[in-house]
């Protein structure tokens, strides 16, 4: 799963800056990747995505396992995990990104991340596994507190 949040489920603030996003003002969001696993152990797990050119990597990466790395040459983020036991129901990795909308963005949602791609190997069957998620915008569909304020850019 991939989600973009401004608030935690409890209502605590994860982001920074105006919400809804405003022209010329920087708003920071938290991107959260969640890997669910219950069948077999997994190995060589990689989750990756590209940030659009107008999105800035802020950092503050956290992860239950593995490491999250940002590549500035292609504006991509990759989370790698050597192995995940089926005894662990899910793990999470997250990092912060920001945007500073311009006048062309007024009245629209801004794309925050391209679709995320997951690849892994099932340790029992040795089969390659893959999954993907759609791109996400300032719509913040998974954030019940932010959805009240809206994600459409204003002046």
JSON list of N, CA and C in Angstrom, two decimals, residues 104-138:
[
{"chain": "A", "resi": 104, "resn": "UNK", "atom": "N", "xyz": [-0.08, 28.01, -12.05]},
{"chain": "A", "resi": 104, "resn": "UNK", "atom": "CA", "xyz": [-0.65, 27.02, -12.98]},
{"chain": "A", "resi": 104, "resn": "UNK", "atom": "C", "xyz": [-1.35, 25.88, -12.26]},
{"chain": "A", "resi": 105, "resn": "UNK", "atom": "N", "xyz": [-1.06, 25.69, -10.97]},
{"chain": "A", "resi": 105, "resn": "UNK", "atom": "CA", "xyz": [-1.65, 24.60, -10.19]},
{"chain": "A", "resi": 105, "resn": "UNK", "atom": "C", "xyz": [-2.98, 24.96, -9.55]},
{"chain": "A", "resi": 106, "resn": "UNK", "atom": "N", "xyz": [-3.36, 26.23, -9.55]},
{"chain": "A", "resi": 106, "resn": "UNK", "atom": "CA", "xyz": [-4.59, 26.67, -8.88]},
{"chain": "A", "resi": 106, "resn": "UNK", "atom": "C", "xyz": [-5.80, 25.90, -9.42]},
{"chain": "A", "resi": 107, "resn": "UNK", "atom": "N", "xyz": [-6.62, 25.42, -8.48]},
{"chain": "A", "resi": 107, "resn": "UNK", "atom": "CA", "xyz": [-7.85, 24.72, -8.84]},
{"chain": "A", "resi": 107, "resn": "UNK", "atom": "C", "xyz": [-7.66, 23.24, -9.15]},
{"chain": "A", "resi": 108, "resn": "UNK", "atom": "N", "xyz": [-6.46, 22.71, -8.91]},
{"chain": "A", "resi": 108, "resn": "UNK", "atom": "CA", "xyz": [-6.22, 21.29, -9.22]},
{"chain": "A", "resi": 108, "resn": "UNK", "atom": "C", "xyz": [-5.48, 20.60, -8.08]},
{"chain": "A", "resi": 109, "resn": "UNK", "atom": "N", "xyz": [-5.51, 19.27, -8.13]},
{"chain": "A", "resi": 109, "resn": "UNK", "atom": "CA", "xyz": [-4.68, 18.47, -7.25]},
{"chain": "A", "resi": 109, "resn": "UNK", "atom": "C", "xyz": [-3.30, 18.37, -7.90]},
{"chain": "A", "resi": 110, "resn": "UNK", "atom": "N", "xyz": [-2.26, 18.34, -7.09]},
{"chain": "A", "resi": 110, "resn": "UNK", "atom": "CA", "xyz": [-0.89, 18.23, -7.60]},
{"chain": "A", "resi": 110, "resn": "UNK", "atom": "C", "xyz": [-0.40, 16.80, -7.39]},
{"chain": "A", "resi": 111, "resn": "UNK", "atom": "N", "xyz": [0.20, 16.22, -8.44]},
{"chain": "A", "resi": 111, "resn": "UNK", "atom": "CA", "xyz": [0.76, 14.87, -8.33]},
{"chain": "A", "resi": 111, "resn": "UNK", "atom": "C", "xyz": [1.96, 14.90, -7.40]},
{"chain": "A", "resi": 112, "resn": "UNK", "atom": "N", "xyz": [1.97, 14.01, -6.40]},
{"chain": "A", "resi": 112, "resn": "UNK", "atom": "CA", "xyz": [3.05, 13.97, -5.41]},
{"chain": "A", "resi": 112, "resn": "UNK", "atom": "C", "xyz": [4.02, 12.82, -5.63]},
{"chain": "A", "resi": 113, "resn": "UNK", "atom": "N", "xyz": [3.56, 11.73, -6.22]},
{"chain": "A", "resi": 113, "resn": "UNK", "atom": "CA", "xyz": [4.45, 10.58, -6.46]},
{"chain": "A", "resi": 113, "resn": "UNK", "atom": "C", "xyz": [3.87, 9.75, -7.60]},
{"chain": "A", "resi": 114, "resn": "UNK", "atom": "N", "xyz": [4.78, 9.20, -8.40]},
{"chain": "A", "resi": 114, "resn": "UNK", "atom": "CA", "xyz": [4.37, 8.27, -9.45]},
{"chain": "A", "resi": 114, "resn": "UNK", "atom": "C", "xyz": [3.90, 6.98, -8.79]},
{"chain": "A", "resi": 115, "resn": "UNK", "atom": "N", "xyz": [3.41, 6.07, -9.58]},
{"chain": "A", "resi": 115, "resn": "UNK", "atom": "CA", "xyz": [3.04, 4.78, -9.02]},
{"chain": "A", "resi": 115, "resn": "UNK", "atom": "C", "xyz": [4.23, 4.10, -8.39]},
{"chain": "A", "resi": 116, "resn": "UNK", "atom": "N", "xyz": [4.00, 3.39, -7.30]},
{"chain": "A", "resi": 116, "resn": "UNK", "atom": "CA", "xyz": [5.07, 2.66, -6.61]},
{"chain": "A", "resi": 116, "resn": "UNK", "atom": "C", "xyz": [5.10, 1.23, -7.11]},
{"chain": "A", "resi": 117, "resn": "UNK", "atom": "N", "xyz": [6.31, 0.68, -7.21]},
{"chain": "A", "resi": 117, "resn": "UNK", "atom": "CA", "xyz": [6.52, -0.68, -7.70]},
{"chain": "A", "resi": 117, "resn": "UNK", "atom": "C", "xyz": [7.17, -1.51, -6.60]},
{"chain": "A", "resi": 118, "resn": "UNK", "atom": "N", "xyz": [6.63, -2.71, -6.35]},
{"chain": "A", "resi": 118, "resn": "UNK", "atom": "CA", "xyz": [7.21, -3.63, -5.39]},
{"chain": "A", "resi": 118, "resn": "UNK", "atom": "C", "xyz": [7.66, -4.88, -6.12]},
{"chain": "A", "resi": 119, "resn": "UNK", "atom": "N", "xyz": [8.85, -5.36, -5.75]},
{"chain": "A", "resi": 119, "resn": "UNK", "atom": "CA", "xyz": [9.31, -6.66, -6.23]},
{"chain": "A", "resi": 119, "resn": "UNK", "atom": "C", "xyz": [9.88, -7.42, -5.04]},
{"chain": "A", "resi": 120, "resn": "UNK", "atom": "N", "xyz": [9.74, -8.74, -5.06]},
{"chain": "A", "resi": 120, "resn": "UNK", "atom": "CA", "xyz": [10.23, -9.59, -3.97]},
{"chain": "A", "resi": 120, "resn": "UNK", "atom": "C", "xyz": [10.31, -11.02, -4.48]},
{"chain": "A", "resi": 121, "resn": "UNK", "atom": "N", "xyz": [10.95, -11.86, -3.69]},
{"chain": "A", "resi": 121, "resn": "UNK", "atom": "CA", "xyz": [11.01, -13.28, -3.99]},
{"chain": "A", "resi": 121, "resn": "UNK", "atom": "C", "xyz": [10.39, -14.06, -2.85]},
{"chain": "A", "resi": 122, "resn": "UNK", "atom": "N", "xyz": [9.47, -14.97, -3.18]},
{"chain": "A", "resi": 122, "resn": "UNK", "atom": "CA", "xyz": [8.87, -15.85, -2.19]},
{"chain": "A", "resi": 122, "resn": "UNK", "atom": "C", "xyz": [9.91, -16.90, -1.82]},
{"chain": "A", "resi": 123, "resn": "UNK", "atom": "N", "xyz": [10.28, -16.96, -0.54]},
{"chain": "A", "resi": 123, "resn": "UNK", "atom": "CA", "xyz": [11.35, -17.87, -0.09]},
{"chain": "A", "resi": 123, "resn": "UNK", "atom": "C", "xyz": [10.97, -19.34, -0.23]},
{"chain": "A", "resi": 124, "resn": "UNK", "atom": "N", "xyz": [9.70, -19.66, -0.16]},
{"chain": "A", "resi": 124, "resn": "UNK", "atom": "CA", "xyz": [9.26, -21.05, -0.24]},
{"chain": "A", "resi": 124, "resn": "UNK", "atom": "C", "xyz": [9.17, -21.54, -1.68]},
{"chain": "A", "resi": 125, "resn": "UNK", "atom": "N", "xyz": [8.55, -20.76, -2.53]},
{"chain": "A", "resi": 125, "resn": "UNK", "atom": "CA", "xyz": [8.34, -21.18, -3.92]},
{"chain": "A", "resi": 125, "resn": "UNK", "atom": "C", "xyz": [9.43, -20.68, -4.87]},
{"chain": "A", "resi": 126, "resn": "UNK", "atom": "N", "xyz": [10.25, -19.75, -4.41]},
{"chain": "A", "resi": 126, "resn": "UNK", "atom": "CA", "xyz": [11.29, -19.06, -5.19]},
{"chain": "A", "resi": 126, "resn": "UNK", "atom": "C", "xyz": [10.72, -18.26, -6.37]},
{"chain": "A", "resi": 127, "resn": "UNK", "atom": "N", "xyz": [9.42, -18.03, -6.36]},
{"chain": "A", "resi": 127, "resn": "UNK", "atom": "CA", "xyz": [8.80, -17.24, -7.42]},
{"chain": "A", "resi": 127, "resn": "UNK", "atom": "C", "xyz": [9.02, -15.76, -7.19]},
{"chain": "A", "resi": 128, "resn": "UNK", "atom": "N", "xyz": [9.16, -15.03, -8.29]},
{"chain": "A", "resi": 128, "resn": "UNK", "atom": "CA", "xyz": [9.25, -13.58, -8.22]},
{"chain": "A", "resi": 128, "resn": "UNK", "atom": "C", "xyz": [7.86, -13.00, -8.06]},
{"chain": "A", "resi": 129, "resn": "UNK", "atom": "N", "xyz": [7.73, -12.06, -7.17]},
{"chain": "A", "resi": 129, "resn": "UNK", "atom": "CA", "xyz": [6.45, -11.40, -6.91]},
{"chain": "A", "resi": 129, "resn": "UNK", "atom": "C", "xyz": [6.57, -9.93, -7.28]},
{"chain": "A", "resi": 130, "resn": "UNK", "atom": "N", "xyz": [5.48, -9.35, -7.73]},
{"chain": "A", "resi": 130, "resn": "UNK", "atom": "CA", "xyz": [5.47, -7.92, -8.02]},
{"chain": "A", "resi": 130, "resn": "UNK", "atom": "C", "xyz": [4.08, -7.36, -7.78]},
{"chain": "A", "resi": 131, "resn": "UNK", "atom": "N", "xyz": [4.06, -6.08, -7.50]},
{"chain": "A", "resi": 131, "resn": "UNK", "atom": "CA", "xyz": [2.79, -5.38, -7.30]},
{"chain": "A", "resi": 131, "resn": "UNK", "atom": "C", "xyz": [3.06, -3.91, -7.56]},
{"chain": "A", "resi": 132, "resn": "UNK", "atom": "N", "xyz": [2.02, -3.15, -7.79]},
{"chain": "A", "resi": 132, "resn": "UNK", "atom": "CA", "xyz": [2.19, -1.73, -8.02]},
{"chain": "A", "resi": 132, "resn": "UNK", "atom": "C", "xyz": [0.98, -0.97, -7.49]},
{"chain": "A", "resi": 133, "resn": "UNK", "atom": "N", "xyz": [1.20, 0.31, -7.23]},
{"chain": "A", "resi": 133, "resn": "UNK", "atom": "CA", "xyz": [0.12, 1.19, -6.80]},
{"chain": "A", "resi": 133, "resn": "UNK", "atom": "C", "xyz": [0.07, 2.38, -7.76]},
{"chain": "A", "resi": 134, "resn": "UNK", "atom": "N", "xyz": [-1.05, 3.05, -7.78]},
{"chain": "A", "resi": 134, "resn": "UNK", "atom": "CA", "xyz": [-1.24, 4.21, -8.64]},
{"chain": "A", "resi": 134, "resn": "UNK", "atom": "C", "xyz": [-0.49, 5.43, -8.10]},
{"chain": "A", "resi": 135, "resn": "UNK", "atom": "N", "xyz": [-0.36, 6.43, -8.95]},
{"chain": "A", "resi": 135, "resn": "UNK", "atom": "CA", "xyz": [0.22, 7.69, -8.51]},
{"chain": "A", "resi": 135, "resn": "UNK", "atom": "C", "xyz": [-0.72, 8.34, -7.50]},
{"chain": "A", "resi": 136, "resn": "UNK", "atom": "N", "xyz": [-0.17, 9.20, -6.65]},
{"chain": "A", "resi": 136, "resn": "UNK", "atom": "CA", "xyz": [-0.96, 9.88, -5.63]},
{"chain": "A", "resi": 136, "resn": "UNK", "atom": "C", "xyz": [-0.80, 11.39, -5.74]},
{"chain": "A", "resi": 137, "resn": "UNK", "atom": "N", "xyz": [-1.85, 12.10, -5.34]},
{"chain": "A", "resi": 137, "resn": "UNK", "atom": "CA", "xyz": [-1.88, 13.56, -5.45]},
{"chain": "A", "resi": 137, "resn": "UNK", "atom": "C", "xyz": [-2.17, 14.20, -4.10]},
{"chain": "A", "resi": 138, "resn": "UNK", "atom": "N", "xyz": [-2.31, 15.50, -4.11]},
{"chain": "A", "resi": 138, "resn": "UNK", "atom": "CA", "xyz": [-2.67, 16.25, -2.91]},
{"chain": "A", "resi": 138, "resn": "UNK", "atom": "C", "xyz": [-4.12, 16.00, -2.49]}
]
